[in-house]
Structures are given as C-alpha cells and as structure tokens.
Amino acid sequence: MHPETLAIHAGQHPDPVHGAVMTPIVLSSTFAQEGPGEHRGFDYSRSGNPTRNALEACGAALEGATHGLAFSSGCAATTTVLHLLRPGDHVVCGDDVYGGTFRILDRVMKPLGVTATFVDMRDLARTAEAFRPETKLVWLETPSNPMLKVFDIVAVCALAKARGAMSVVDNTFATPVIQRPLALGATAVVHSSTKYLNGHSDVVGGFVMTSDDDVAARLRFLQNAMGAVPSPFDCFLVLRGLKTLHVRVERHAKNALTLARWLEAHPDVARVHYPGLASHPQHDLAATQMALPGGMMSFVLRAGATGTVAERARRFLKALKVFTLAESLGGVESLIELPAVMTHASLPPETRAALGIDDGLVRLSAGIESVDDLQHDLAQALDASR
Ligand code: P1T
C-alpha cells in the first residue's frame, strides 16, 4: 500500500469488542492475568499498551520499517538510542543538530564515557576522518536544525557501514513523506513526534523506527527498562495526527517555498537558508534525497536604521501578528523563533558562532494557513521593524 493509505490504516483495525473504527485509548496501567504469567499479550503498560502498539505499527509502516518504538519525547528517543552504546564508544555527529541533542551528547553521555565528534557532514572527507576504531554510531540530522544544511544520507550511512558503525538519522524536519532514510542505508530513524508527525502542537513525543531485528530488540529492552514511554492518550493523538501527515506536509512545503522565495527577494533580508531555493548550497542533493523541500527555513535580516541585526530581529519578531513567537515547529500554525536565545541556547556561544547561529538568525516553521496572510504578516513586521 502507498504511505498515504498506511498512515490511515496501518496498525489500526476496528476494535473486536465494540467495532469502534477509531483506535480505543486504553488507559489501564495493568492487565488482568488468567494465571501467573498467563495474559493476552499485555501485562503492564510500560512494557506494552494496545494504543501504543497501534501507533508504533503505523509509524513503522510510514518509515518502511519492521519495528517502531514510541517514546515520551524526542529527547527520550535520542537518549534511549544512545544507551545502545557502552563507555569507551564514540559517536560521529553532524555539527548542526537540535540544541537538546547536543546537550545529551555533551552533558549526559560524555560523563558516562561515550564521547562525540561533531563534524560538518557536507564535507565527506572530513566526516571519514572523524571516525575512530571505537566509533559505534553516526548521528545525522538532515535537514539540520537550524541552519538547514543537507547531508548526503547514502554517502554518510555507507561510511558508517564500511566501519561497522550504526547510522541514525533524525528525520524530524523532513518526515517520511519527504525522506525515507532506512531505504537510503540508515540503521534507524529518530523523530521528535512533537513536530510534524503529531502536527498540532499538543503532544510531546518521540519515535524510533528500524528494520534491524537486533537493534530493535535491544531498544525494546531499553524502552521498558529505562521507561521513557508515552501515555496512551498521547499515542492516540499522534496516531490521529499521522492520518493527515501527507496533506499537511505538502501544504507546509508549498507555503514554505513561496515564503522563502519572497524573503530571498526582499531588500531587508540578507540570506535565506532553505533547501528548495536554487541558492542553497546543497539544492541539487536535496532534490535527489527529498521529495519536497520541507516546511522549515532560517534567515538573516539586514540591520535597521538603528542598532544591530539582532536588535532588528527582535523588533521584527515582536511585530508579527499571525506567526507565533515560540519554540518548536511542525504544527499547523506558523511558528517563528530566535535559535541563539531559544532552541539552541544550550550550545556554547563559540559553537553557535562557528555554525553561523548568530544572534540575528531567525528560524521559521511555515504552517498551513493562507500563504497570503503569512506573507502579509512578514511584510508588515519587516516594515514595522525598520
Ligand atoms: O522536544 P522533543 O520532543 O524532546 O524533541 C527533541 C528534538 C529532536 N530532534 C529535532 C530535530 C528537534 O527539532 C527536536 C526538538 N526541537 C525543538 C523543540 C525546536 O524548536 O527545535
């Protein structure tokens, strides 16, 4: 079946008890046993839950995976995957990742003896040099947050495979509608389902999908043992969100492309980072690896009549009326933020500077509203902030 069909049907069958078409929310934390250890597949909801099972099957189907595991947040998914590693192991990680991912590697895993090297994976020679004999895992986020760098999934996963390391792609920005990393050679895919998968900014959740039976079994153990599982109610909401993923993502990308082109042509905008623009350095790679350029972009304004670029950006963000100034992305509503002081504040200032996350960089998540209203809002805020 096609992904649009799987999104609506995979893992979801009319409830055998009442015939309910929508997956029931099974809130029970525990399940009656006929005799000790004799149960119908569920004994305790941290270990397994019918609503979560339905979500996990649907998410796995969308990424073309045989196994799906749902978590209580994207960071919980990341932390659990990284606990596949042992003290002394090493990670090669893309240099531009969500601030929280950097923080897990730098302040949670490093004290446990798992070290990481951050490398600009656009340069494959430098990426290859970053490997060590003890490298066990490669982490790539593409398009990256917030610079929208695009990394070659096939090439980086091949480097990992040749050296016996797992490769994990954070597919949060792209979604399986746009990019299917497992088909491109990745061992596993990670999502913050807080974003596009749920799509309505009312759940914090995470996901891991893989077709590697051994990795799946180890993750299933860790999911239960570490316990960062989502509530059945949240599983229901993400499952409902997935049903419209395709139509939402198509509209997000259409709106984003219109806004990126308009911003790029605007005299008050210095630079726009968006894989759908011909000016994007990996535009051609993006076109081969991604079915659509996605809903995320970042840009830098020119300074106004007074003050710095950062001050102009602050005036601009305060003047917006339709866009909401908030962390997060991938919801139906358009969001905008300043990574240096919001989503990426946990990065050391020198790291932010090296990546180009300067104080005036604005990140935009295009929603699915009327693109005319969005463009008008950006225009009036640019005028008001001059
Ligand atoms: O917030 P959480 O559900 O724990 O997901 C973490 C995460 C993982 N990966 C990527 C690419 C992400 O963007 C995020 C979360 N990001 C934001 C909250 C943000 O505004 O960028």
mmCIF file of C-alpha atoms and ligand atoms in Angstrom:
data_model
loop_
_atom_site.group_PDB
_atom_site.id
_atom_site.type_symbol
_atom_site.label_atom_id
_atom_site.label_comp_id
_atom_site.label_asym_id
_atom_site.label_seq_id
_atom_site.Cartn_x
_atom_site.Cartn_y
_atom_site.Cartn_z
ATOM 1 C CA MET A 1 0.000 0.000 0.000
ATOM 2 C CA HIS A 2 1.021 3.615 -0.507
ATOM 3 C CA PRO A 3 2.146 5.661 2.507
ATOM 4 C CA GLU A 4 -0.992 7.852 2.438
ATOM 5 C CA THR A 5 -3.075 4.712 2.899
ATOM 6 C CA LEU A 6 -0.768 3.241 5.541
ATOM 7 C CA ALA A 7 -0.980 6.483 7.556
ATOM 8 C CA ILE A 8 -4.718 5.950 7.905
ATOM 9 C CA HIS A 9 -4.844 2.161 8.249
ATOM 10 C CA ALA A 10 -1.528 0.609 9.402
ATOM 11 C CA GLY A 11 -1.827 -0.899 12.892
ATOM 12 C CA GLN A 12 -5.473 0.173 13.084
ATOM 13 C CA HIS A 13 -8.330 -2.308 12.936
ATOM 14 C CA PRO A 14 -11.911 -1.942 14.150
ATOM 15 C CA ASP A 15 -11.975 -2.823 17.844
ATOM 16 C CA PRO A 16 -13.011 -6.513 18.136
ATOM 17 C CA VAL A 17 -15.154 -5.844 21.242
ATOM 18 C CA HIS A 18 -17.404 -3.000 20.037
ATOM 19 C CA GLY A 19 -16.414 -2.458 16.417
ATOM 20 C CA ALA A 20 -15.123 1.052 17.185
ATOM 21 C CA VAL A 21 -13.486 2.349 13.991
ATOM 22 C CA MET A 22 -11.102 4.673 15.839
ATOM 23 C CA THR A 23 -8.381 3.055 17.969
ATOM 24 C CA PRO A 24 -9.532 2.952 21.609
ATOM 25 C CA ILE A 25 -7.463 4.808 24.218
ATOM 26 C CA VAL A 26 -6.602 2.028 26.655
ATOM 27 C CA LEU A 27 -5.663 3.939 29.790
ATOM 28 C CA SER A 28 -5.288 0.908 32.044
ATOM 29 C CA SER A 29 -1.819 0.702 33.587
ATOM 30 C CA THR A 30 -2.185 -3.048 34.179
ATOM 31 C CA PHE A 31 -3.944 -6.060 32.650
ATOM 32 C CA ALA A 32 -5.743 -8.984 34.315
ATOM 33 C CA GLN A 33 -3.962 -12.333 34.072
ATOM 34 C CA GLU A 34 -5.770 -15.665 33.961
ATOM 35 C CA GLY A 35 -2.923 -17.340 35.817
ATOM 36 C CA PRO A 36 0.508 -16.017 36.846
ATOM 37 C CA GLY A 37 2.259 -15.051 33.605
ATOM 38 C CA GLU A 38 -0.791 -16.002 31.513
ATOM 39 C CA HIS A 39 -2.085 -12.926 29.712
ATOM 40 C CA ARG A 40 -3.314 -11.783 26.283
ATOM 41 C CA GLY A 41 -0.115 -10.014 25.212
ATOM 42 C CA PHE A 42 -0.220 -7.156 27.709
ATOM 43 C CA ASP A 43 0.792 -7.268 31.367
ATOM 44 C CA TYR A 44 1.801 -3.705 32.297
ATOM 45 C CA SER A 45 1.517 -0.528 30.228
ATOM 46 C CA ARG A 46 5.183 0.494 30.458
ATOM 47 C CA SER A 47 6.060 -2.801 28.758
ATOM 48 C CA GLY A 48 3.270 -2.612 26.170
ATOM 49 C CA ASN A 49 -0.098 -0.962 25.619
ATOM 50 C CA PRO A 50 -2.699 -1.539 22.868
ATOM 51 C CA THR A 51 -2.944 2.141 21.885
ATOM 52 C CA ARG A 52 0.838 2.459 21.792
ATOM 53 C CA ASN A 53 1.117 -0.734 19.742
ATOM 54 C CA ALA A 54 -1.211 0.738 17.114
ATOM 55 C CA LEU A 55 0.857 3.936 16.945
ATOM 56 C CA GLU A 56 4.132 2.007 16.787
ATOM 57 C CA ALA A 57 2.877 -0.142 13.906
ATOM 58 C CA CYS A 58 1.668 2.907 11.988
ATOM 59 C CA GLY A 59 4.898 4.884 12.498
ATOM 60 C CA ALA A 60 7.000 1.879 11.463
ATOM 61 C CA ALA A 61 4.939 1.433 8.284
ATOM 62 C CA LEU A 62 5.438 5.082 7.323
ATOM 63 C CA GLU A 63 9.228 4.822 7.529
ATOM 64 C CA GLY A 64 9.188 1.449 5.767
ATOM 65 C CA ALA A 65 10.470 -0.178 8.968
ATOM 66 C CA THR A 66 9.629 -3.508 10.535
ATOM 67 C CA HIS A 67 9.839 -2.106 14.085
ATOM 68 C CA GLY A 68 8.570 1.123 15.638
ATOM 69 C CA LEU A 69 9.062 2.293 19.212
ATOM 70 C CA ALA A 70 7.246 5.279 20.680
ATOM 71 C CA PHE A 71 8.747 7.438 23.426
ATOM 72 C CA SER A 72 7.665 10.227 25.756
ATOM 73 C CA SER A 73 9.696 12.857 23.847
ATOM 74 C CA GLY A 74 12.167 13.185 21.006
ATOM 75 C CA CYS A 75 14.911 13.602 23.607
ATOM 76 C CA ALA A 76 13.758 10.371 25.302
ATOM 77 C CA ALA A 77 14.054 8.585 21.946
ATOM 78 C CA THR A 78 17.548 10.048 21.431
ATOM 79 C CA THR A 79 18.692 9.184 24.966
ATOM 80 C CA THR A 80 17.409 5.618 24.640
ATOM 81 C CA VAL A 81 19.153 5.100 21.278
ATOM 82 C CA LEU A 82 22.421 6.444 22.706
ATOM 83 C CA HIS A 83 22.157 3.931 25.567
ATOM 84 C CA LEU A 84 22.828 1.219 22.987
ATOM 85 C CA LEU A 85 26.424 2.404 23.472
ATOM 86 C CA ARG A 86 28.951 1.481 26.164
ATOM 87 C CA PRO A 87 31.634 3.528 27.973
ATOM 88 C CA GLY A 88 34.541 3.990 25.573
ATOM 89 C CA ASP A 89 32.327 4.078 22.492
ATOM 90 C CA HIS A 90 32.450 7.088 20.178
ATOM 91 C CA VAL A 91 29.812 8.914 18.123
ATOM 92 C CA VAL A 92 30.330 10.875 14.905
ATOM 93 C CA CYS A 93 27.623 13.533 14.873
ATOM 94 C CA GLY A 94 26.619 16.221 12.383
ATOM 95 C CA ASP A 95 27.776 19.622 13.609
ATOM 96 C CA ASP A 96 24.374 21.308 13.343
ATOM 97 C CA VAL A 97 21.858 19.430 15.491
ATOM 98 C CA TYR A 98 18.978 20.370 17.758
ATOM 99 C CA GLY A 99 20.439 22.016 20.901
ATOM 100 C CA GLY A 100 18.902 19.325 23.106
ATOM 101 C CA THR A 101 20.636 16.558 21.114
ATOM 102 C CA PHE A 102 23.966 18.328 21.524
ATOM 103 C CA ARG A 103 23.232 18.656 25.259
ATOM 104 C CA ILE A 104 22.500 14.907 25.635
ATOM 105 C CA LEU A 105 25.789 14.024 23.931
ATOM 106 C CA ASP A 106 27.827 16.664 25.753
ATOM 107 C CA ARG A 107 26.357 16.596 29.254
ATOM 108 C CA VAL A 108 24.633 13.223 29.655
ATOM 109 C CA MET A 109 26.611 10.748 27.526
ATOM 110 C CA LYS A 110 30.104 12.255 27.869
ATOM 111 C CA PRO A 111 30.122 11.879 31.689
ATOM 112 C CA LEU A 112 29.079 8.240 31.099
ATOM 113 C CA GLY A 113 32.162 7.703 28.916
ATOM 114 C CA VAL A 114 30.557 7.970 25.463
ATOM 115 C CA THR A 115 32.296 10.732 23.514
ATOM 116 C CA ALA A 116 31.268 12.504 20.310
ATOM 117 C CA THR A 117 32.987 14.356 17.487
ATOM 118 C CA PHE A 118 30.868 16.990 15.738
ATOM 119 C CA VAL A 119 31.649 17.406 12.055
ATOM 120 C CA ASP A 120 30.197 19.293 9.098
ATOM 121 C CA MET A 121 28.980 16.258 7.158
ATOM 122 C CA ARG A 122 28.726 18.259 3.920
ATOM 123 C CA ASP A 123 32.449 17.507 3.750
ATOM 124 C CA LEU A 124 32.648 13.715 3.325
ATOM 125 C CA ALA A 125 36.446 13.578 3.589
ATOM 126 C CA ARG A 126 36.339 15.315 6.978
ATOM 127 C CA THR A 127 33.471 13.068 8.036
ATOM 128 C CA ALA A 128 35.549 9.989 7.182
ATOM 129 C CA GLU A 129 38.476 11.414 9.177
ATOM 130 C CA ALA A 130 36.252 11.838 12.250
ATOM 131 C CA PHE A 131 35.852 8.050 12.608
ATOM 132 C CA ARG A 132 37.932 6.208 15.186
ATOM 133 C CA PRO A 133 38.316 2.477 15.793
ATOM 134 C CA GLU A 134 35.817 2.851 18.680
ATOM 135 C CA THR A 135 33.181 4.720 16.626
ATOM 136 C CA LYS A 136 29.950 2.757 17.018
ATOM 137 C CA LEU A 137 27.303 5.222 15.904
ATOM 138 C CA VAL A 138 26.834 8.033 13.383
ATOM 139 C CA TRP A 139 24.134 10.614 14.048
ATOM 140 C CA LEU A 140 22.887 12.833 11.258
ATOM 141 C CA GLU A 141 20.121 15.346 11.308
ATOM 142 C CA THR A 142 19.174 16.398 7.792
ATOM 143 C CA PRO A 143 17.953 18.995 7.005
ATOM 144 C CA SER A 144 19.723 20.280 10.101
ATOM 145 C CA ASN A 145 18.329 22.475 12.839
ATOM 146 C CA PRO A 146 18.555 25.469 12.460
ATOM 147 C CA MET A 147 20.949 26.011 9.509
ATOM 148 C CA LEU A 148 19.045 23.704 7.093
ATOM 149 C CA LYS A 149 22.252 22.003 5.962
ATOM 150 C CA VAL A 150 21.555 18.930 3.860
ATOM 151 C CA PHE A 151 23.784 15.872 4.360
ATOM 152 C CA ASP A 152 24.119 13.028 1.888
ATOM 153 C CA ILE A 153 22.363 10.162 3.698
ATOM 154 C CA VAL A 154 23.516 7.460 1.251
ATOM 155 C CA ALA A 155 27.171 8.542 1.439
ATOM 156 C CA VAL A 156 27.337 9.058 5.227
ATOM 157 C CA CYS A 157 25.500 5.799 6.001
ATOM 158 C CA ALA A 158 27.883 3.966 3.636
ATOM 159 C CA LEU A 159 30.882 5.413 5.545
ATOM 160 C CA ALA A 160 29.348 4.140 8.787
ATOM 161 C CA LYS A 161 28.553 0.716 7.392
ATOM 162 C CA ALA A 162 32.065 0.239 5.986
ATOM 163 C CA ARG A 163 33.418 0.869 9.510
ATOM 164 C CA GLY A 164 30.895 -1.342 11.320
ATOM 165 C CA ALA A 165 29.020 1.564 12.928
ATOM 166 C CA MET A 166 25.259 2.105 13.144
ATOM 167 C CA SER A 167 23.798 5.134 11.414
ATOM 168 C CA VAL A 168 20.863 7.041 12.885
ATOM 169 C CA VAL A 169 19.016 9.784 11.009
ATOM 170 C CA ASP A 170 16.905 12.329 12.871
ATOM 171 C CA ASN A 171 14.118 12.700 10.317
ATOM 172 C CA THR A 172 12.086 15.230 12.307
ATOM 173 C CA PHE A 173 12.434 18.124 9.826
ATOM 174 C CA ALA A 174 11.772 16.050 6.712
ATOM 175 C CA THR A 175 9.196 13.437 7.845
ATOM 176 C CA PRO A 176 8.773 10.142 5.942
ATOM 177 C CA VAL A 177 6.599 11.974 3.405
ATOM 178 C CA ILE A 178 9.729 13.740 2.150
ATOM 179 C CA GLN A 179 12.631 11.429 3.001
ATOM 180 C CA ARG A 180 12.944 7.720 3.846
ATOM 181 C CA PRO A 181 16.384 7.257 5.469
ATOM 182 C CA LEU A 182 16.072 3.484 6.004
ATOM 183 C CA ALA A 183 15.787 2.992 2.247
ATOM 184 C CA LEU A 184 18.944 5.136 1.891
ATOM 185 C CA GLY A 185 21.011 2.927 4.201
ATOM 186 C CA ALA A 186 20.316 4.162 7.752
ATOM 187 C CA THR A 187 20.103 1.631 10.584
ATOM 188 C CA ALA A 188 17.439 3.620 12.433
ATOM 189 C CA VAL A 189 15.355 6.768 12.190
ATOM 190 C CA VAL A 190 14.544 9.049 15.120
ATOM 191 C CA HIS A 191 11.729 11.588 15.350
ATOM 192 C CA SER A 192 10.522 14.218 17.689
ATOM 193 C CA SER A 193 6.867 13.350 17.055
ATOM 194 C CA THR A 194 6.110 16.585 18.912
ATOM 195 C CA LYS A 195 6.602 18.140 15.459
ATOM 196 C CA TYR A 196 5.153 17.092 12.088
ATOM 197 C CA LEU A 197 4.137 13.526 12.999
ATOM 198 C CA ASN A 198 1.614 14.799 15.540
ATOM 199 C CA GLY A 199 1.364 18.128 13.799
ATOM 200 C CA HIS A 200 -0.943 20.016 16.163
ATOM 201 C CA SER A 201 1.424 21.242 18.900
ATOM 202 C CA ASP A 202 -0.470 19.401 21.636
ATOM 203 C CA VAL A 203 1.803 16.405 22.349
ATOM 204 C CA VAL A 204 5.450 15.958 23.332
ATOM 205 C CA GLY A 205 6.572 12.615 21.915
ATOM 206 C CA GLY A 206 9.350 10.685 20.221
ATOM 207 C CA PHE A 207 9.822 7.734 17.884
ATOM 208 C CA VAL A 208 12.466 5.286 16.701
ATOM 209 C CA MET A 209 11.967 3.128 13.604
ATOM 210 C CA THR A 210 14.304 0.375 12.410
ATOM 211 C CA SER A 211 14.309 -2.802 10.338
ATOM 212 C CA ASP A 212 17.312 -4.246 12.205
ATOM 213 C CA ASP A 213 15.911 -7.007 14.431
ATOM 214 C CA ASP A 214 18.851 -6.967 16.819
ATOM 215 C CA VAL A 215 18.794 -3.183 17.281
ATOM 216 C CA ALA A 216 15.003 -3.324 17.708
ATOM 217 C CA ALA A 217 15.247 -5.993 20.416
ATOM 218 C CA ARG A 218 17.875 -4.006 22.323
ATOM 219 C CA LEU A 219 15.786 -0.831 22.010
ATOM 220 C CA ARG A 220 12.650 -2.667 23.144
ATOM 221 C CA PHE A 221 14.553 -3.781 26.240
ATOM 222 C CA LEU A 222 15.754 -0.216 26.925
ATOM 223 C CA GLN A 223 12.297 1.286 26.276
ATOM 224 C CA ASN A 224 10.883 -0.893 29.038
ATOM 225 C CA ALA A 225 13.916 -0.777 31.341
ATOM 226 C CA MET A 226 14.525 2.998 31.118
ATOM 227 C CA GLY A 227 10.791 3.636 30.976
ATOM 228 C CA ALA A 228 10.522 6.823 28.865
ATOM 229 C CA VAL A 229 7.190 5.722 27.338
ATOM 230 C CA PRO A 230 4.346 7.947 26.080
ATOM 231 C CA SER A 231 0.874 7.962 27.648
ATOM 232 C CA PRO A 232 -1.909 6.106 25.794
ATOM 233 C CA PHE A 233 -3.732 9.412 25.359
ATOM 234 C CA ASP A 234 -0.692 10.972 23.660
ATOM 235 C CA CYS A 235 -0.338 7.846 21.486
ATOM 236 C CA PHE A 236 -3.914 8.321 20.327
ATOM 237 C CA LEU A 237 -3.294 11.976 19.462
ATOM 238 C CA VAL A 238 -0.139 11.208 17.438
ATOM 239 C CA LEU A 239 -1.963 8.378 15.657
ATOM 240 C CA ARG A 240 -4.750 10.808 14.763
ATOM 241 C CA GLY A 241 -2.186 13.357 13.592
ATOM 242 C CA LEU A 242 -0.490 10.806 11.327
ATOM 243 C CA LYS A 243 -3.684 10.343 9.322
ATOM 244 C CA THR A 244 -3.270 13.827 7.804
ATOM 245 C CA LEU A 245 0.546 13.870 7.658
ATOM 246 C CA HIS A 246 0.707 13.765 3.867
ATOM 247 C CA VAL A 247 -1.709 16.591 3.161
ATOM 248 C CA ARG A 248 -0.189 18.715 5.912
ATOM 249 C CA VAL A 249 3.416 18.225 4.794
ATOM 250 C CA GLU A 250 2.568 19.021 1.171
ATOM 251 C CA ARG A 251 0.953 22.284 2.238
ATOM 252 C CA HIS A 252 3.771 23.128 4.706
ATOM 253 C CA ALA A 253 6.292 22.735 1.870
ATOM 254 C CA LYS A 254 4.210 24.714 -0.626
ATOM 255 C CA ASN A 255 3.797 27.618 1.801
ATOM 256 C CA ALA A 256 7.468 27.480 2.806
ATOM 257 C CA LEU A 257 8.696 27.620 -0.792
ATOM 258 C CA THR A 258 6.524 30.671 -1.508
ATOM 259 C CA LEU A 259 7.712 32.447 1.648
ATOM 260 C CA ALA A 260 11.392 31.537 1.107
ATOM 261 C CA ARG A 261 11.345 32.922 -2.447
ATOM 262 C CA TRP A 262 9.605 36.086 -1.282
ATOM 263 C CA LEU A 263 12.021 36.600 1.638
ATOM 264 C CA GLU A 264 15.040 35.998 -0.592
ATOM 265 C CA ALA A 265 13.858 38.727 -2.979
ATOM 266 C CA HIS A 266 13.124 41.190 -0.154
ATOM 267 C CA PRO A 267 15.700 44.023 0.175
ATOM 268 C CA ASP A 268 15.662 43.806 4.010
ATOM 269 C CA VAL A 269 16.692 40.127 4.037
ATOM 270 C CA ALA A 270 20.406 39.305 3.804
ATOM 271 C CA ARG A 271 20.238 35.482 3.476
ATOM 272 C CA VAL A 272 17.701 32.670 3.425
ATOM 273 C CA HIS A 273 18.586 29.042 4.228
ATOM 274 C CA TYR A 274 16.020 26.759 2.563
ATOM 275 C CA PRO A 275 16.780 23.587 0.558
ATOM 276 C CA GLY A 276 14.138 24.478 -2.036
ATOM 277 C CA LEU A 277 15.986 27.616 -3.176
ATOM 278 C CA ALA A 278 18.472 27.357 -6.061
ATOM 279 C CA SER A 279 20.841 29.433 -3.879
ATOM 280 C CA HIS A 280 21.002 26.655 -1.242
ATOM 281 C CA PRO A 281 24.481 25.054 -1.463
ATOM 282 C CA GLN A 282 23.021 21.510 -1.452
ATOM 283 C CA HIS A 283 19.958 22.290 -3.555
ATOM 284 C CA ASP A 284 20.784 19.508 -6.052
ATOM 285 C CA LEU A 285 21.421 16.924 -3.336
ATOM 286 C CA ALA A 286 18.178 17.953 -1.633
ATOM 287 C CA ALA A 287 16.314 17.447 -4.896
ATOM 288 C CA THR A 288 17.566 13.854 -5.160
ATOM 289 C CA GLN A 289 17.169 12.924 -1.483
ATOM 290 C CA MET A 290 13.976 14.808 -0.593
ATOM 291 C CA ALA A 291 10.623 14.577 -2.369
ATOM 292 C CA LEU A 292 9.759 18.125 -1.208
ATOM 293 C CA PRO A 293 11.914 20.876 0.332
ATOM 294 C CA GLY A 294 10.009 20.862 3.646
ATOM 295 C CA GLY A 295 8.419 23.493 5.848
ATOM 296 C CA MET A 296 11.456 24.821 7.730
ATOM 297 C CA MET A 297 13.786 27.716 6.895
ATOM 298 C CA SER A 298 16.061 30.197 8.618
ATOM 299 C CA PHE A 299 17.095 33.673 7.531
ATOM 300 C CA VAL A 300 19.084 36.752 8.498
ATOM 301 C CA LEU A 301 17.702 40.285 8.248
ATOM 302 C CA ARG A 302 19.705 43.365 7.400
ATOM 303 C CA ALA A 303 20.243 45.844 10.235
ATOM 304 C CA GLY A 304 17.617 48.553 10.575
ATOM 305 C CA ALA A 305 18.057 52.310 10.821
ATOM 306 C CA THR A 306 19.219 51.893 14.422
ATOM 307 C CA GLY A 307 21.063 49.152 16.276
ATOM 308 C CA THR A 308 22.378 45.717 15.337
ATOM 309 C CA VAL A 309 20.911 42.929 13.204
ATOM 310 C CA ALA A 310 19.952 41.120 16.414
ATOM 311 C CA GLU A 311 18.007 44.167 17.620
ATOM 312 C CA ARG A 312 16.221 44.402 14.281
ATOM 313 C CA ALA A 313 15.343 40.705 14.525
ATOM 314 C CA ARG A 314 13.839 41.242 17.979
ATOM 315 C CA ARG A 315 11.726 44.174 16.759
ATOM 316 C CA PHE A 316 10.613 42.084 13.766
ATOM 317 C CA LEU A 317 9.603 39.088 15.912
ATOM 318 C CA LYS A 318 7.630 41.294 18.304
ATOM 319 C CA ALA A 319 5.743 42.951 15.442
ATOM 320 C CA LEU A 320 4.382 39.692 13.950
ATOM 321 C CA LYS A 321 0.664 39.037 14.393
ATOM 322 C CA VAL A 322 -0.124 35.733 12.626
ATOM 323 C CA PHE A 323 3.198 33.989 13.349
ATOM 324 C CA THR A 324 3.579 32.933 16.978
ATOM 325 C CA LEU A 325 6.944 33.578 18.608
ATOM 326 C CA ALA A 326 7.593 30.159 20.169
ATOM 327 C CA GLU A 327 9.949 27.210 20.301
ATOM 328 C CA SER A 328 9.032 24.055 18.381
ATOM 329 C CA LEU A 329 7.937 23.515 14.781
ATOM 330 C CA GLY A 330 5.855 21.343 12.526
ATOM 331 C CA GLY A 331 2.438 22.337 13.838
ATOM 332 C CA VAL A 332 -0.418 23.535 11.642
ATOM 333 C CA GLU A 333 0.204 27.077 12.919
ATOM 334 C CA SER A 334 3.204 29.097 11.761
ATOM 335 C CA LEU A 335 5.896 29.492 14.407
ATOM 336 C CA ILE A 336 8.992 31.658 14.462
ATOM 337 C CA GLU A 337 11.908 31.946 16.869
ATOM 338 C CA LEU A 338 15.436 33.140 17.557
ATOM 339 C CA PRO A 339 17.610 29.983 17.915
ATOM 340 C CA ALA A 340 20.534 31.697 19.675
ATOM 341 C CA VAL A 341 18.396 32.583 22.702
ATOM 342 C CA MET A 342 15.681 29.919 22.421
ATOM 343 C CA THR A 343 16.111 26.416 20.898
ATOM 344 C CA HIS A 344 19.915 26.493 20.677
ATOM 345 C CA ALA A 345 20.750 28.442 23.842
ATOM 346 C CA SER A 346 22.311 25.247 25.263
ATOM 347 C CA LEU A 347 25.133 25.405 22.688
ATOM 348 C CA PRO A 348 28.343 27.183 23.816
ATOM 349 C CA PRO A 349 28.495 30.679 22.220
ATOM 350 C CA GLU A 350 31.673 29.794 20.270
ATOM 351 C CA THR A 351 29.958 26.710 18.789
ATOM 352 C CA ARG A 352 26.964 28.810 17.754
ATOM 353 C CA ALA A 353 29.279 31.383 16.166
ATOM 354 C CA ALA A 354 31.184 28.685 14.227
ATOM 355 C CA LEU A 355 27.911 27.275 12.878
ATOM 356 C CA GLY A 356 26.510 30.665 11.873
ATOM 357 C CA ILE A 357 23.765 30.630 14.535
ATOM 358 C CA ASP A 358 24.291 34.300 15.264
ATOM 359 C CA ASP A 359 22.032 36.423 17.412
ATOM 360 C CA GLY A 360 20.147 37.730 14.376
ATOM 361 C CA LEU A 361 19.326 34.331 12.797
ATOM 362 C CA VAL A 362 15.549 33.793 12.655
ATOM 363 C CA ARG A 363 14.031 30.282 12.220
ATOM 364 C CA LEU A 364 10.602 29.902 10.676
ATOM 365 C CA SER A 365 8.219 26.934 10.637
ATOM 366 C CA ALA A 366 5.661 27.543 7.878
ATOM 367 C CA GLY A 367 2.185 26.478 8.940
ATOM 368 C CA ILE A 368 -0.706 25.560 6.708
ATOM 369 C CA GLU A 369 -2.589 28.872 6.923
ATOM 370 C CA SER A 370 -3.253 31.003 3.826
ATOM 371 C CA VAL A 371 0.182 31.860 2.462
ATOM 372 C CA ASP A 372 -1.099 35.340 1.590
ATOM 373 C CA ASP A 373 -1.827 36.035 5.245
ATOM 374 C CA LEU A 374 1.601 34.729 6.232
ATOM 375 C CA GLN A 375 3.403 36.830 3.626
ATOM 376 C CA HIS A 376 1.408 39.913 4.591
ATOM 377 C CA ASP A 377 2.343 39.384 8.242
ATOM 378 C CA LEU A 378 6.057 39.101 7.421
ATOM 379 C CA ALA A 379 5.827 42.220 5.233
ATOM 380 C CA GLN A 380 4.157 44.356 7.884
ATOM 381 C CA ALA A 381 6.623 43.205 10.553
ATOM 382 C CA LEU A 382 9.594 43.968 8.291
ATOM 383 C CA ASP A 383 8.168 47.457 7.749
ATOM 384 C CA ALA A 384 7.457 47.986 11.444
ATOM 385 C CA SER A 385 10.953 46.864 12.485
ATOM 386 C CA ARG A 386 12.890 49.115 10.113
HETATM 387 O O1 P1T B 1 11.349 18.281 22.087
HETATM 388 P P1 P1T B 1 11.464 16.800 21.891
HETATM 389 O O2 P1T B 1 10.197 16.148 21.507
HETATM 390 O O3 P1T B 1 12.145 16.123 23.058
HETATM 391 O O4 P1T B 1 12.397 16.562 20.599
HETATM 392 C C1 P1T B 1 13.753 16.883 20.535
HETATM 393 C C2 P1T B 1 14.148 17.163 19.126
HETATM 394 C C3 P1T B 1 14.837 16.199 18.418
HETATM 395 N N1 P1T B 1 15.213 16.394 17.134
HETATM 396 C C4 P1T B 1 14.941 17.533 16.492
HETATM 397 C C5 P1T B 1 15.391 17.734 15.080
HETATM 398 C C6 P1T B 1 14.228 18.556 17.137
HETATM 399 O O5 P1T B 1 13.960 19.685 16.465
HETATM 400 C C7 P1T B 1 13.823 18.375 18.491
HETATM 401 C C8 P1T B 1 13.092 19.414 19.241
HETATM 402 N N2 P1T B 1 13.199 20.693 18.670
HETATM 403 C C9 P1T B 1 12.623 21.833 19.152
HETATM 404 C C10 P1T B 1 11.880 21.891 20.261
HETATM 405 C C11 P1T B 1 12.867 23.020 18.325
HETATM 406 O O6 P1T B 1 12.142 24.026 18.454
HETATM 407 O O7 P1T B 1 13.800 22.970 17.515
#
